[in-house]
XYZ file of C-alpha atoms in Angstrom:
717
model
C 148.908 -84.312 59.473
C 150.478 -84.278 55.983
C 147.091 -84.588 54.423
C 145.883 -81.564 55.754
C 149.210 -79.641 55.253
C 149.637 -80.503 51.562
C 146.944 -78.053 49.929
C 148.494 -75.150 52.231
C 152.080 -76.127 51.168
C 151.215 -75.708 47.703
C 149.791 -72.554 48.159
C 152.537 -71.209 50.294
C 154.876 -72.663 47.496
C 153.188 -70.933 44.885
C 152.433 -67.348 46.286
C 155.739 -67.394 48.240
C 157.510 -67.840 44.645
C 155.410 -65.478 42.987
C 155.812 -62.786 45.780
C 159.733 -63.745 46.042
C 160.119 -63.397 42.311
C 158.595 -59.923 42.500
C 160.882 -59.063 45.315
C 164.000 -60.484 43.744
C 163.162 -58.337 40.757
C 162.755 -55.234 42.667
C 166.008 -55.779 44.593
C 167.980 -56.669 41.469
C 166.811 -53.463 39.378
C 167.767 -51.229 42.592
C 170.996 -52.879 42.798
C 171.774 -52.726 39.062
C 170.679 -48.944 38.926
C 173.226 -48.165 41.873
C 170.169 -47.238 44.157
C 171.223 -49.742 46.994
C 170.340 -46.958 49.407
C 166.534 -47.507 48.424
C 166.352 -51.094 49.448
C 165.011 -50.405 52.951
C 161.869 -48.766 51.086
C 161.289 -52.250 49.287
C 161.539 -53.907 52.763
C 159.235 -51.711 54.389
C 156.665 -52.324 51.695
C 157.266 -56.052 51.974
C 157.027 -55.860 55.830
C 153.434 -53.738 55.699
C 152.154 -56.451 52.998
C 152.968 -59.375 55.619
C 151.564 -57.410 58.468
C 148.463 -56.951 56.548
C 148.101 -60.565 55.519
C 148.405 -61.830 59.020
C 145.984 -59.132 60.387
C 143.688 -60.065 57.834
C 143.920 -63.696 58.878
C 143.135 -62.638 62.476
C 139.894 -61.032 61.536
C 138.512 -63.840 59.690
C 139.344 -65.980 62.799
C 138.130 -63.752 65.150
C 134.992 -62.766 63.390
C 134.088 -66.422 62.693
C 134.474 -67.335 66.239
C 131.850 -64.582 67.311
C 129.220 -66.028 65.178
C 126.558 -68.317 65.881
C 126.933 -71.904 64.727
C 124.668 -71.491 61.626
C 126.387 -67.915 60.799
C 129.673 -69.469 61.150
C 128.847 -71.935 58.450
C 127.345 -69.436 56.385
C 130.288 -67.233 56.844
C 132.617 -70.028 56.153
C 130.829 -71.265 53.113
C 130.992 -67.821 51.530
C 134.786 -67.275 52.125
C 135.274 -70.946 50.771
C 133.507 -69.877 47.322
C 135.799 -66.536 47.523
C 138.902 -68.473 47.937
C 138.105 -70.778 45.324
C 137.524 -67.546 42.881
C 140.866 -65.806 44.026
C 142.925 -69.320 43.627
C 141.013 -69.774 40.249
C 141.992 -65.997 39.061
C 145.543 -66.771 40.422
C 146.428 -69.989 38.517
C 145.096 -68.424 35.140
C 147.055 -65.149 35.849
C 150.300 -66.989 36.488
C 149.786 -69.195 33.386
C 149.705 -66.232 31.262
C 152.364 -63.901 33.084
C 155.087 -66.096 34.073
C 157.003 -65.458 31.179
C 157.064 -61.677 31.140
C 156.946 -61.271 34.827
C 160.305 -59.622 34.994
C 160.065 -57.194 32.308
C 156.636 -56.241 33.567
C 158.033 -55.528 37.172
C 161.251 -53.853 36.015
C 159.021 -51.313 33.936
C 157.108 -50.487 37.384
C 160.282 -50.122 39.396
C 161.892 -48.050 36.723
C 158.829 -45.626 36.935
C 158.967 -45.755 40.744
C 162.479 -44.609 41.023
C 161.672 -41.291 39.376
C 158.661 -40.583 41.576
C 160.163 -40.762 45.380
C 160.167 -43.042 48.387
C 156.438 -43.549 48.732
C 155.878 -44.829 45.135
C 158.570 -47.532 45.674
C 157.086 -48.605 49.134
C 153.576 -48.778 47.496
C 154.843 -50.845 44.452
C 156.484 -53.535 46.726
C 153.515 -53.506 49.065
C 150.815 -53.944 46.500
C 153.030 -56.666 44.618
C 153.502 -58.735 48.027
C 150.303 -57.900 49.522
C 148.121 -59.448 47.114
C 149.665 -62.581 47.308
C 149.586 -62.539 51.189
C 145.808 -61.642 51.317
C 145.082 -64.430 48.818
C 147.255 -66.861 50.804
C 145.615 -65.678 54.332
C 142.318 -66.651 52.921
C 143.155 -69.784 51.314
C 144.928 -70.954 54.579
C 141.943 -69.908 56.674
C 139.701 -71.883 54.386
C 141.686 -74.979 54.485
C 142.419 -74.911 58.383
C 138.570 -74.720 58.834
C 137.841 -77.693 56.325
C 140.689 -79.593 58.280
C 138.939 -78.746 61.867
C 142.711 -77.713 63.119
C 145.311 -75.308 62.378
C 148.542 -77.192 62.861
C 148.785 -79.145 59.711
C 147.765 -76.290 57.338
C 149.968 -73.710 59.102
C 153.041 -76.230 59.163
C 152.329 -77.097 55.526
C 152.072 -73.188 54.624
C 155.311 -72.487 56.490
C 157.160 -75.072 54.764
C 156.159 -74.042 51.389
C 156.865 -70.410 52.257
C 160.331 -71.415 53.338
C 161.038 -73.316 50.266
C 159.666 -70.575 48.035
C 162.174 -68.296 49.761
C 165.118 -70.618 49.178
C 164.353 -70.990 45.509
C 164.158 -66.940 45.126
C 167.486 -66.969 46.879
C 168.865 -69.501 44.571
C 167.621 -67.564 41.319
C 169.119 -64.367 42.768
C 172.254 -65.869 43.369
C 172.370 -67.417 40.105
C 172.672 -71.119 41.412
C 169.363 -72.261 40.139
C 167.370 -71.968 37.143
C 163.478 -72.806 36.918
C 161.094 -73.157 33.997
C 158.417 -71.158 35.483
C 155.966 -71.595 32.951
C 156.037 -75.617 33.570
C 156.335 -75.200 37.123
C 153.124 -72.789 37.244
C 151.328 -75.047 34.828
C 151.922 -78.233 36.825
C 151.022 -76.912 40.305
C 147.949 -75.015 38.590
C 146.534 -78.297 37.584
C 146.902 -79.783 41.204
C 145.496 -76.396 42.700
C 142.322 -76.637 40.384
C 141.611 -80.234 41.801
C 142.051 -78.983 45.360
C 140.062 -76.021 44.554
C 137.047 -78.201 43.408
C 137.268 -79.772 46.817
C 137.158 -76.380 48.614
C 134.253 -75.442 46.709
C 132.317 -78.608 47.362
C 133.211 -78.004 51.314
C 131.921 -74.454 50.703
C 128.620 -75.573 49.265
C 127.973 -78.210 52.173
C 128.823 -75.237 54.784
C 126.386 -73.071 52.965
C 123.544 -75.908 52.968
C 124.256 -76.372 56.885
C 123.922 -72.523 57.243
C 120.428 -73.048 55.446
C 121.737 -70.560 52.824
C 121.389 -73.166 50.313
C 118.803 -75.929 50.037
C 119.498 -79.803 49.588
C 121.233 -80.461 52.842
C 119.663 -83.868 53.211
C 119.566 -84.765 49.463
C 122.753 -87.175 49.554
C 124.209 -88.354 46.280
C 125.882 -91.165 48.207
C 126.556 -92.224 51.820
C 129.492 -94.612 52.182
C 130.110 -94.031 55.703
C 128.917 -97.523 56.502
C 131.087 -99.097 54.072
C 134.609 -96.980 53.754
C 136.820 -96.955 56.429
C 137.059 -93.238 57.485
C 140.318 -93.905 59.299
C 142.221 -95.531 56.410
C 145.234 -93.716 54.876
C 143.297 -93.573 51.592
C 140.355 -91.978 53.260
C 142.277 -89.416 55.145
C 144.304 -88.400 51.940
C 141.072 -87.894 49.897
C 139.452 -86.045 52.754
C 142.520 -83.778 53.684
C 143.719 -83.061 50.032
C 140.466 -83.215 47.880
C 137.815 -82.555 50.617
C 136.135 -85.673 49.098
C 134.120 -87.395 52.234
C 132.241 -90.598 52.352
C 128.958 -88.494 52.279
C 128.156 -85.962 49.764
C 124.890 -84.229 48.892
C 123.902 -83.639 45.069
C 124.945 -79.955 45.120
C 128.425 -80.750 46.423
C 128.783 -83.350 43.748
C 127.477 -81.143 40.959
C 129.556 -78.108 42.114
C 132.953 -80.479 42.374
C 132.408 -82.016 39.010
C 131.284 -79.041 37.099
C 133.851 -76.662 38.371
C 136.583 -79.358 37.651
C 135.195 -80.105 34.187
C 134.896 -76.328 33.166
C 137.778 -74.813 34.619
C 140.411 -77.668 33.867
C 139.055 -77.921 30.254
C 139.755 -73.902 29.741
C 143.135 -74.112 31.573
C 144.508 -77.077 29.475
C 143.348 -75.390 26.360
C 145.164 -72.335 27.306
C 148.309 -74.295 28.124
C 148.231 -75.696 24.723
C 147.605 -72.335 23.019
C 150.768 -71.098 24.531
C 153.076 -73.916 23.618
C 155.833 -73.278 21.653
C 156.045 -69.661 22.821
C 159.403 -70.274 24.664
C 160.650 -72.168 27.600
C 160.121 -69.689 30.414
C 163.241 -70.554 32.439
C 164.716 -68.044 34.766
C 167.975 -67.285 36.316
C 169.517 -64.381 38.199
C 173.055 -62.974 38.437
C 174.721 -62.760 41.881
C 173.446 -59.314 43.507
C 172.629 -58.272 39.868
C 169.135 -59.295 39.346
C 167.222 -60.882 36.697
C 167.592 -59.896 33.103
C 166.870 -60.934 29.512
C 170.258 -61.897 28.173
C 173.699 -59.730 28.428
C 172.732 -55.933 27.760
C 168.945 -56.728 27.227
C 167.770 -55.293 30.730
C 165.086 -57.261 32.431
C 162.544 -59.375 30.516
C 162.229 -62.486 28.322
C 165.111 -62.978 26.049
C 164.989 -65.307 22.826
C 162.953 -68.346 23.596
C 161.646 -67.175 26.906
C 164.857 -67.680 28.731
C 165.946 -65.134 31.386
C 169.867 -64.930 32.067
C 172.042 -62.592 34.034
C 172.530 -59.145 32.603
C 175.894 -57.368 32.160
C 176.880 -55.203 35.211
C 175.699 -51.462 34.372
C 178.493 -48.752 34.989
C 177.028 -45.840 36.736
C 177.892 -42.523 34.993
C 180.738 -40.246 36.565
C 179.353 -37.591 38.968
C 179.530 -34.451 37.309
C 182.082 -31.718 38.608
C 181.133 -28.796 40.372
C 180.682 -25.855 38.067
C 183.646 -23.363 37.982
C 181.285 -20.334 37.613
C 179.072 -21.642 40.739
C 179.831 -19.432 43.684
C 180.552 -21.094 47.173
C 177.502 -21.171 49.406
C 177.683 -18.610 52.298
C 174.682 -19.809 53.981
C 174.569 -22.221 56.708
C 171.889 -24.603 56.524
C 170.218 -25.922 59.749
C 170.480 -29.394 60.724
C 167.476 -31.719 59.815
C 166.386 -34.248 62.505
C 166.262 -37.564 61.098
C 163.663 -39.994 61.918
C 164.597 -43.101 63.690
C 165.620 -45.764 61.268
C 162.946 -48.266 63.297
C 160.119 -45.922 63.265
C 158.701 -46.603 59.679
C 159.176 -50.344 59.621
C 157.459 -50.356 63.266
C 154.472 -48.218 62.144
C 153.786 -50.589 58.892
C 153.623 -53.555 61.441
C 151.743 -51.827 64.228
C 148.973 -49.933 61.789
C 147.489 -53.055 60.370
C 147.606 -54.876 63.789
C 145.847 -52.054 65.465
C 143.490 -51.777 62.702
C 142.683 -55.618 62.853
C 142.166 -55.258 66.406
C 139.718 -52.559 66.137
C 137.763 -54.323 63.388
C 137.545 -57.397 65.836
C 136.568 -55.525 68.749
C 133.800 -53.579 66.485
C 132.628 -56.662 64.843
C 132.333 -58.977 67.787
C 128.775 -58.971 68.825
C 128.327 -58.072 72.230
C 125.337 -59.681 74.139
C 122.725 -57.214 73.948
C 121.807 -55.334 77.629
C 119.935 -58.065 79.466
C 116.406 -57.923 80.595
C 115.870 -59.653 84.016
C 113.819 -62.834 83.781
C 112.123 -64.680 86.671
C 112.634 -68.340 87.470
C 110.088 -69.886 89.575
C 106.955 -72.211 89.689
C 104.676 -69.300 89.680
C 106.283 -66.497 87.816
C 108.517 -68.442 85.357
C 109.528 -66.221 82.325
C 108.068 -62.928 84.216
C 109.805 -60.047 82.351
C 110.515 -61.714 79.266
C 109.738 -59.736 75.880
C 110.588 -60.360 72.453
C 114.159 -59.803 72.134
C 116.179 -58.280 68.968
C 117.889 -60.787 66.814
C 121.602 -61.516 67.812
C 123.326 -62.493 70.928
C 121.407 -61.928 73.827
C 122.373 -61.639 77.652
C 119.333 -62.767 79.913
C 119.536 -61.967 83.612
C 118.026 -65.054 85.088
C 116.940 -64.379 88.659
C 115.447 -67.482 90.822
C 112.496 -65.562 92.761
C 111.150 -68.993 94.073
C 111.937 -71.135 97.021
C 113.702 -74.052 95.338
C 116.820 -74.559 93.158
C 115.772 -74.688 89.927
C 117.099 -75.440 86.156
C 115.967 -73.059 83.483
C 115.957 -73.478 79.626
C 115.320 -71.100 76.875
C 113.240 -73.300 74.334
C 111.241 -73.445 71.289
C 107.864 -74.557 72.447
C 106.775 -76.153 69.250
C 109.904 -78.867 69.403
C 111.246 -78.385 72.881
C 114.720 -77.771 71.436
C 117.021 -76.032 73.786
C 118.609 -72.712 72.849
C 120.369 -72.196 76.319
C 120.187 -73.667 79.937
C 121.428 -72.917 83.346
C 121.511 -75.682 85.974
C 121.399 -75.421 89.888
C 120.084 -71.927 90.060
C 119.702 -71.383 93.983
C 116.866 -69.244 95.101
C 117.566 -65.592 95.550
C 120.598 -65.629 93.094
C 121.054 -64.294 89.236
C 122.970 -65.595 86.753
C 123.721 -64.642 83.089
C 122.354 -66.878 80.188
C 123.917 -65.786 77.044
C 122.133 -67.354 73.700
C 121.934 -66.422 70.001
C 118.372 -65.384 69.103
C 116.966 -65.325 65.279
C 113.840 -65.774 63.734
C 111.505 -68.111 65.612
C 109.432 -68.834 68.761
C 110.882 -68.541 72.072
C 109.673 -69.656 75.832
C 111.467 -70.322 79.411
C 111.062 -73.489 80.795
C 111.548 -73.750 84.708
C 112.189 -76.952 86.259
C 112.265 -76.725 90.153
C 114.189 -79.518 92.055
C 111.150 -80.868 93.736
C 108.300 -79.654 91.438
C 106.582 -79.889 88.098
C 107.999 -77.991 85.077
C 106.494 -74.805 84.135
C 106.709 -73.140 80.637
C 106.200 -69.414 80.003
C 104.390 -67.773 77.458
C 105.820 -67.764 74.082
C 107.196 -64.847 72.171
C 107.921 -64.445 68.298
C 111.024 -63.089 67.053
C 111.154 -61.811 63.457
C 113.638 -62.913 60.779
C 114.367 -65.664 58.242
C 117.483 -67.381 60.106
C 117.102 -69.632 62.798
C 119.680 -70.121 65.789
C 121.184 -73.461 66.605
C 119.141 -75.393 69.211
C 119.804 -78.913 70.578
C 116.616 -81.144 70.419
C 116.209 -82.569 73.734
C 116.208 -86.131 74.895
C 113.748 -87.755 77.139
C 114.306 -91.008 79.220
C 111.700 -92.691 76.649
C 114.205 -91.675 73.743
C 116.801 -93.670 75.351
C 115.069 -96.614 76.420
C 115.448 -98.355 73.110
C 119.254 -97.944 73.417
C 119.590 -98.951 76.803
C 117.759 -102.052 76.447
C 119.985 -102.993 73.304
C 122.861 -102.179 75.434
C 121.776 -104.083 78.246
C 121.479 -107.022 76.113
C 124.876 -106.619 75.085
C 126.219 -106.555 78.567
C 124.112 -109.623 79.424
C 125.783 -111.582 76.734
C 129.268 -110.287 77.685
C 128.686 -111.538 81.254
C 127.600 -114.803 80.214
C 131.002 -115.100 78.255
C 132.884 -113.652 81.225
C 131.449 -116.285 83.568
C 132.494 -119.224 81.149
C 136.138 -117.511 80.750
C 136.575 -116.893 84.318
C 135.994 -120.728 85.229
C 138.218 -121.802 82.750
C 140.894 -119.457 84.151
C 140.289 -121.071 87.460
C 140.728 -124.508 86.215
C 143.778 -123.745 84.637
C 145.216 -122.335 87.784
C 143.906 -125.304 89.824
C 145.552 -127.577 87.422
C 149.059 -125.641 87.677
C 148.850 -124.647 83.761
C 150.229 -121.069 84.509
C 151.126 -120.488 80.927
C 147.585 -121.321 79.762
C 146.154 -119.524 82.546
C 148.174 -116.258 81.194
C 146.616 -116.443 77.754
C 142.930 -117.090 79.393
C 143.350 -114.358 81.735
C 144.062 -111.745 79.140
C 141.028 -113.022 77.129
C 138.701 -112.951 80.014
C 140.260 -109.625 81.275
C 139.346 -108.241 77.738
C 135.853 -109.290 77.755
C 135.303 -107.533 81.010
C 136.972 -104.388 80.001
C 134.804 -104.129 76.935
C 131.638 -103.890 79.218
C 132.923 -100.304 80.381
C 129.727 -98.575 79.871
C 128.077 -100.563 82.510
C 130.745 -100.231 85.346
C 128.757 -97.691 87.112
C 125.856 -100.189 87.684
C 128.068 -103.046 88.754
C 128.175 -101.635 92.117
C 130.524 -103.536 94.515
C 131.254 -106.335 91.971
C 133.662 -103.980 90.084
C 135.986 -103.606 92.911
C 136.121 -107.344 93.642
C 136.643 -108.309 89.959
C 138.939 -105.577 88.734
C 139.754 -103.212 91.518
C 143.332 -101.842 91.898
C 145.488 -102.061 95.042
C 145.756 -98.095 95.102
C 145.031 -97.112 98.751
C 145.275 -100.682 100.228
C 147.364 -100.853 103.362
C 149.073 -103.749 102.094
C 149.378 -102.789 98.637
C 149.575 -105.813 96.170
C 149.699 -107.920 99.169
C 146.705 -106.742 100.906
C 143.960 -109.355 101.479
C 141.431 -107.097 99.956
C 143.298 -106.962 96.797
C 141.268 -109.350 94.629
C 140.237 -110.013 91.070
C 141.997 -109.691 87.732
C 144.767 -107.415 88.533
C 145.609 -109.582 91.654
C 145.814 -112.735 89.253
C 147.859 -110.755 86.869
C 150.154 -109.733 89.633
C 150.748 -113.530 90.632
C 151.054 -115.010 87.204
C 153.556 -112.570 85.953
C 155.693 -112.367 89.338
C 156.369 -115.971 89.673
C 153.917 -116.963 92.147
C 152.858 -120.540 92.618
C 149.513 -121.890 91.560
C 148.852 -122.880 94.983
C 148.740 -119.282 96.125
C 146.389 -118.116 93.149
C 143.831 -120.930 93.558
C 141.689 -119.310 95.974
C 141.763 -115.760 94.354
C 141.156 -117.529 90.957
C 137.865 -119.343 92.487
C 136.681 -115.904 94.162
C 136.899 -114.398 90.563
C 134.590 -116.965 88.846
C 132.057 -116.768 91.782
C 132.048 -112.976 91.785
C 131.749 -113.038 87.685
C 128.716 -115.398 88.304
C 126.995 -113.184 91.026
C 127.456 -110.209 88.697
C 125.676 -111.869 85.877
C 122.917 -112.898 88.354
C 122.655 -109.574 89.607
C 122.913 -107.465 86.440
C 119.317 -107.775 85.515
C 118.025 -106.295 88.910
C 120.556 -103.479 89.041
C 119.550 -99.906 88.394
C 121.130 -98.735 85.033
C 120.284 -95.004 84.624
C 119.472 -94.427 81.064
C 121.309 -90.771 81.288
C 124.652 -92.847 82.180
C 124.681 -93.955 78.457
C 125.847 -90.684 76.825
C 128.388 -90.184 79.902
C 130.128 -93.554 79.420
C 130.839 -92.310 75.682
C 133.351 -90.252 76.841
C 134.144 -91.702 80.438
C 135.366 -95.089 78.947
C 138.336 -93.752 77.017
C 138.989 -91.028 79.655
C 139.941 -93.831 81.997
C 141.767 -95.472 79.510
C 144.152 -92.398 78.873
C 144.492 -91.927 82.765
C 145.241 -95.485 83.491
C 145.658 -97.868 80.633
C 147.944 -95.601 78.419
C 149.925 -94.612 81.516
C 150.814 -98.076 82.660
C 149.044 -97.173 85.955
C 146.949 -100.424 86.435
C 149.674 -102.637 84.873
C 150.529 -105.477 87.219
C 153.519 -107.155 85.230
C 151.646 -108.354 81.973
C 152.439 -105.383 79.841
C 148.975 -105.742 78.099
C 147.576 -102.328 78.856
C 147.203 -101.595 75.062
C 145.140 -104.745 74.903
C 142.765 -103.360 77.831
C 142.838 -99.906 75.884
C 141.710 -102.071 72.647
C 138.787 -103.564 74.567
C 137.639 -100.336 75.930
C 137.639 -98.984 72.383
C 135.485 -101.866 71.433
C 133.218 -100.988 74.222
C 132.896 -97.335 73.097
C 132.174 -98.445 69.609
C 129.422 -100.322 70.658
C 127.915 -97.895 72.833
C 128.012 -95.590 69.904
C 126.288 -97.983 67.728
C 123.148 -97.888 70.042
C 123.120 -94.359 70.312
C 123.743 -93.685 66.674
C 119.928 -93.058 65.721
C 119.845 -90.404 68.508
C 123.047 -88.635 67.538
C 122.539 -88.694 63.778
C 119.539 -86.319 64.321
C 121.249 -84.119 66.584
C 124.801 -84.083 65.507
C 124.947 -85.297 61.871
C 128.722 -84.305 61.463
C 129.840 -85.741 64.692
C 129.647 -89.468 63.854
C 131.763 -89.222 60.652
C 134.369 -87.449 62.667
C 134.319 -89.807 65.559
C 134.447 -92.768 63.180
C 137.607 -91.580 61.627
C 139.046 -91.096 64.958
C 138.224 -94.579 66.161
C 139.642 -96.001 63.122
C 142.931 -94.083 63.477
C 143.019 -95.147 67.208
C 142.292 -98.653 66.406
C 145.122 -98.710 63.576
C 147.619 -97.465 66.302
C 146.517 -100.272 68.577
C 146.563 -102.794 65.892
C 150.192 -101.919 65.123
C 151.172 -102.866 68.922
C 149.415 -105.882 68.464
C 152.065 -108.872 67.264
C 150.399 -112.344 67.190
C 149.307 -113.126 70.660
C 151.367 -110.223 72.256
C 150.878 -106.685 72.872
C 153.858 -103.982 72.982
C 154.008 -102.914 77.020
C 153.126 -99.327 77.161
C 156.606 -98.673 78.845
C 158.296 -99.948 75.700
C 156.658 -97.675 73.017
C 159.175 -95.389 71.445
C 158.565 -91.748 72.300
C 156.813 -90.878 68.675
C 154.579 -93.815 68.941
C 153.433 -93.026 72.421
C 152.737 -89.550 71.395
C 150.669 -90.611 68.521
C 148.436 -92.969 70.515
C 148.035 -90.246 73.337
C 147.157 -87.773 70.413
C 144.690 -89.952 68.784
C 143.071 -90.711 72.244
C 142.804 -87.165 73.217
C 141.410 -86.164 69.658
C 138.826 -88.966 70.348
C 137.913 -87.880 73.619
C 137.602 -83.855 72.309
C 135.209 -85.196 69.554
C 133.156 -87.438 71.968
C 132.746 -84.477 74.472
C 129.610 -83.023 72.898
C 127.755 -86.501 73.224
C 126.771 -85.832 76.777
C 125.313 -82.499 76.137
C 123.555 -83.441 72.936
C 121.781 -86.400 74.661
C 121.430 -84.870 78.093
C 118.056 -85.784 79.533
C 115.851 -82.736 80.312
C 112.529 -82.524 81.710
C 109.743 -81.350 78.994
C 106.914 -81.113 81.129
C-alpha cells in the first residue's frame, strides 16, 4: 500500500506543514500581543477551513460517481490537470515564500487585530483553506489513479500528523528546520509525481474521447514486464508510469518534467546565498526574527525566538469622570459551541445540497413494450443523460430485453427474465448515437425495434456483445489445453497407484501432490466433468461415514490415508480406482458438452472456490498442501485468461493489465510459502501473511468480476 500512499504522504506533509506554520504564527502573534482571548477566533477559522476541504472532497467523490463511464474519465482527467496546475503553483510559491512567511503573516495578523473578530477568523480560514482545498483535490486525484482510497488516505493522514508534530516542535522551540531546503527538496519530488499525474490525466481524457490518440501507443511492455513486481508497483503507484503508455502521455510527461524542473532548478540557484531560511520558535511566544525584532527573517534568514513583550499597564480611571448612574441590561451571550458547530455544519450542508442537485436523476421514464410483436412500442428519441425506461412485457413469454446500438449490437442496458405482464426499470445513460430495443423471448426469435437517433457528440458506454461464434476459438484452445492435462493426469495417477502397490508411501506422497496439482489446474472444465469430478476430487462433506465412508474416493481419500498412517494395503484399491477414473475421464471428455458461455464464468469461479475451500483449509485432509492447490488453480485461471485475451482486450482494455498485476501479486505471495518441495500449511501462516493472501485473492476476484458480463453470450438476431 505504501506505493499508493507516498504521493499523498508528501502532499499531506508539505501542505500540513505550510498550513501549520501559518497557524503557529497566528497563535504566536496573539500570545505575544497579550490577546489570548482571541485564540478561539483562529481555531474557528481553522475548523471552517477543514470542514470546507472535507466537503469539497465529498463533492468530488459523489459527483464523479453519478457520471457515466466516459464522463467520469473526462471529469477525472480534467481535475488531474487542475491538480497538476495547483501543485506546480504551490511548489514555486513556497520556494519563493518560505523565508519571509513569518513576517508576512505577522503583518496580516496585526491588521486583523485592529479590525475585529470576523477579520481574524477570515484570515485563519483563508490561510488554511487554500492548503486544504489543494490537499483534497490532489488526494482525490491520487486515489482515483490508485483505484483505491485506503493507501492515499493513510499516506495523507500520516503526512498531516507528522506536519502537526513538526509545527508543535517549532512552536515549543525544541526543533529547527531549514524551510528553504525542505520545500526545495520536496518540491523536486512533487514535480516528478505531478508529471505522472499529468500523464494519467491525459490518458483519462483520451479514454473519455476528449483527446485523440487513445490507441496510439508509444510502447507496450505488458508482455515483457512483470506488472506485479515491486519495481512495477512502485513506478505505477508513485510515478504513474505504466507498462503501456500513449504518445500523448509520454509527450506530456516528458515535456512537463523538462520545462517545470528546469525553471524550478534555475529559481533555486538564483536564490542561493540569500539566507538559510531556518525556523525556530519560542515556547508559547511565537516565531520571531531575532531578539527584539518581531516576526520575520533575521540576518541570514534565521528565525529565532523573540523577547517576551510586556503589555502596557492599564490606565487608571479618570479622577474627573463621574461614576455611572445607569444600569446596563445584561446581554445574552451565545453558547461557546455555536460558532464552531456552525462552521462545520454549513460547509457540510452546502456540500450535501451540491451533491443532491448535481446528481443527475433519471429522466421521467416512458413505458416501452417488450414482446415479439410490439418490441419497443412507445419508444421515442430520449434526451441525453441518465434515463429510466419502464419496460413492460406485453407478450406471453418471459423475455430478455436489451437497449442496443443497432449498427454494432453494442449493449447499453439489459433486463433478463422479464415475466409476462410485469414492469421493471431499466436505467441507462444516453448520449449521441443510435438506439433500438432488442426483445428476446425464451422460446422465440429475437426482434429488434425501429432505431431512433439522439443528438450529441459524446457517446455512452456500451459493451460489444459476444456470440457463441466469438467464443468458438477460445473454447477450442482451452479444450486442447484440458485434453493435454488429462493425458498427463492419467500417467501421473498410474504412477501414484504403482507407488502405493509397491508400498513406497514416501514417493507416493510426492507423486500424489504432483497429480493433484495437475487436476486442480484444469478447474475451468470441472462443470463438464459430470460424475467424474466427484469420484476424482470429491470431498467427504455430507457422507454418512465422513472420511471413512465407502463413497469417499479419489485424491482426497488417498491424501487422508497417506498422511494419517494408513497402510498401503488399505489404499491400493482407492489408488487403482483413481487411475481408472482418470483414464475414463480422458476418454469421455472429447464427447462431453462444454458450453462456451462457461468460459467467462470460470474465470471468476475458480478462484472463488479457492478462497472458499483451499485458503480456509476446508479441503485439507492432512497434507497441508492447500496453497499448492491454490497455486495450481491460479495457473488454470491464467491459462483461461490467455485464451480469452483477444475478446477482453477490445472490450475491457484496462482490465487485463490490472488483472495481470493482481495475479503477479498473488503468485508472489504463494511462492513465498513454497520451500523446496514443501508448502506452508494454511493453518500455520501468521495472521499478517494470511491476511495478505486473502486480500490479494479477494482483490483479484473483484477485478475479475466484470469478465462474465463483458463476455456474456447474447442473442443478436
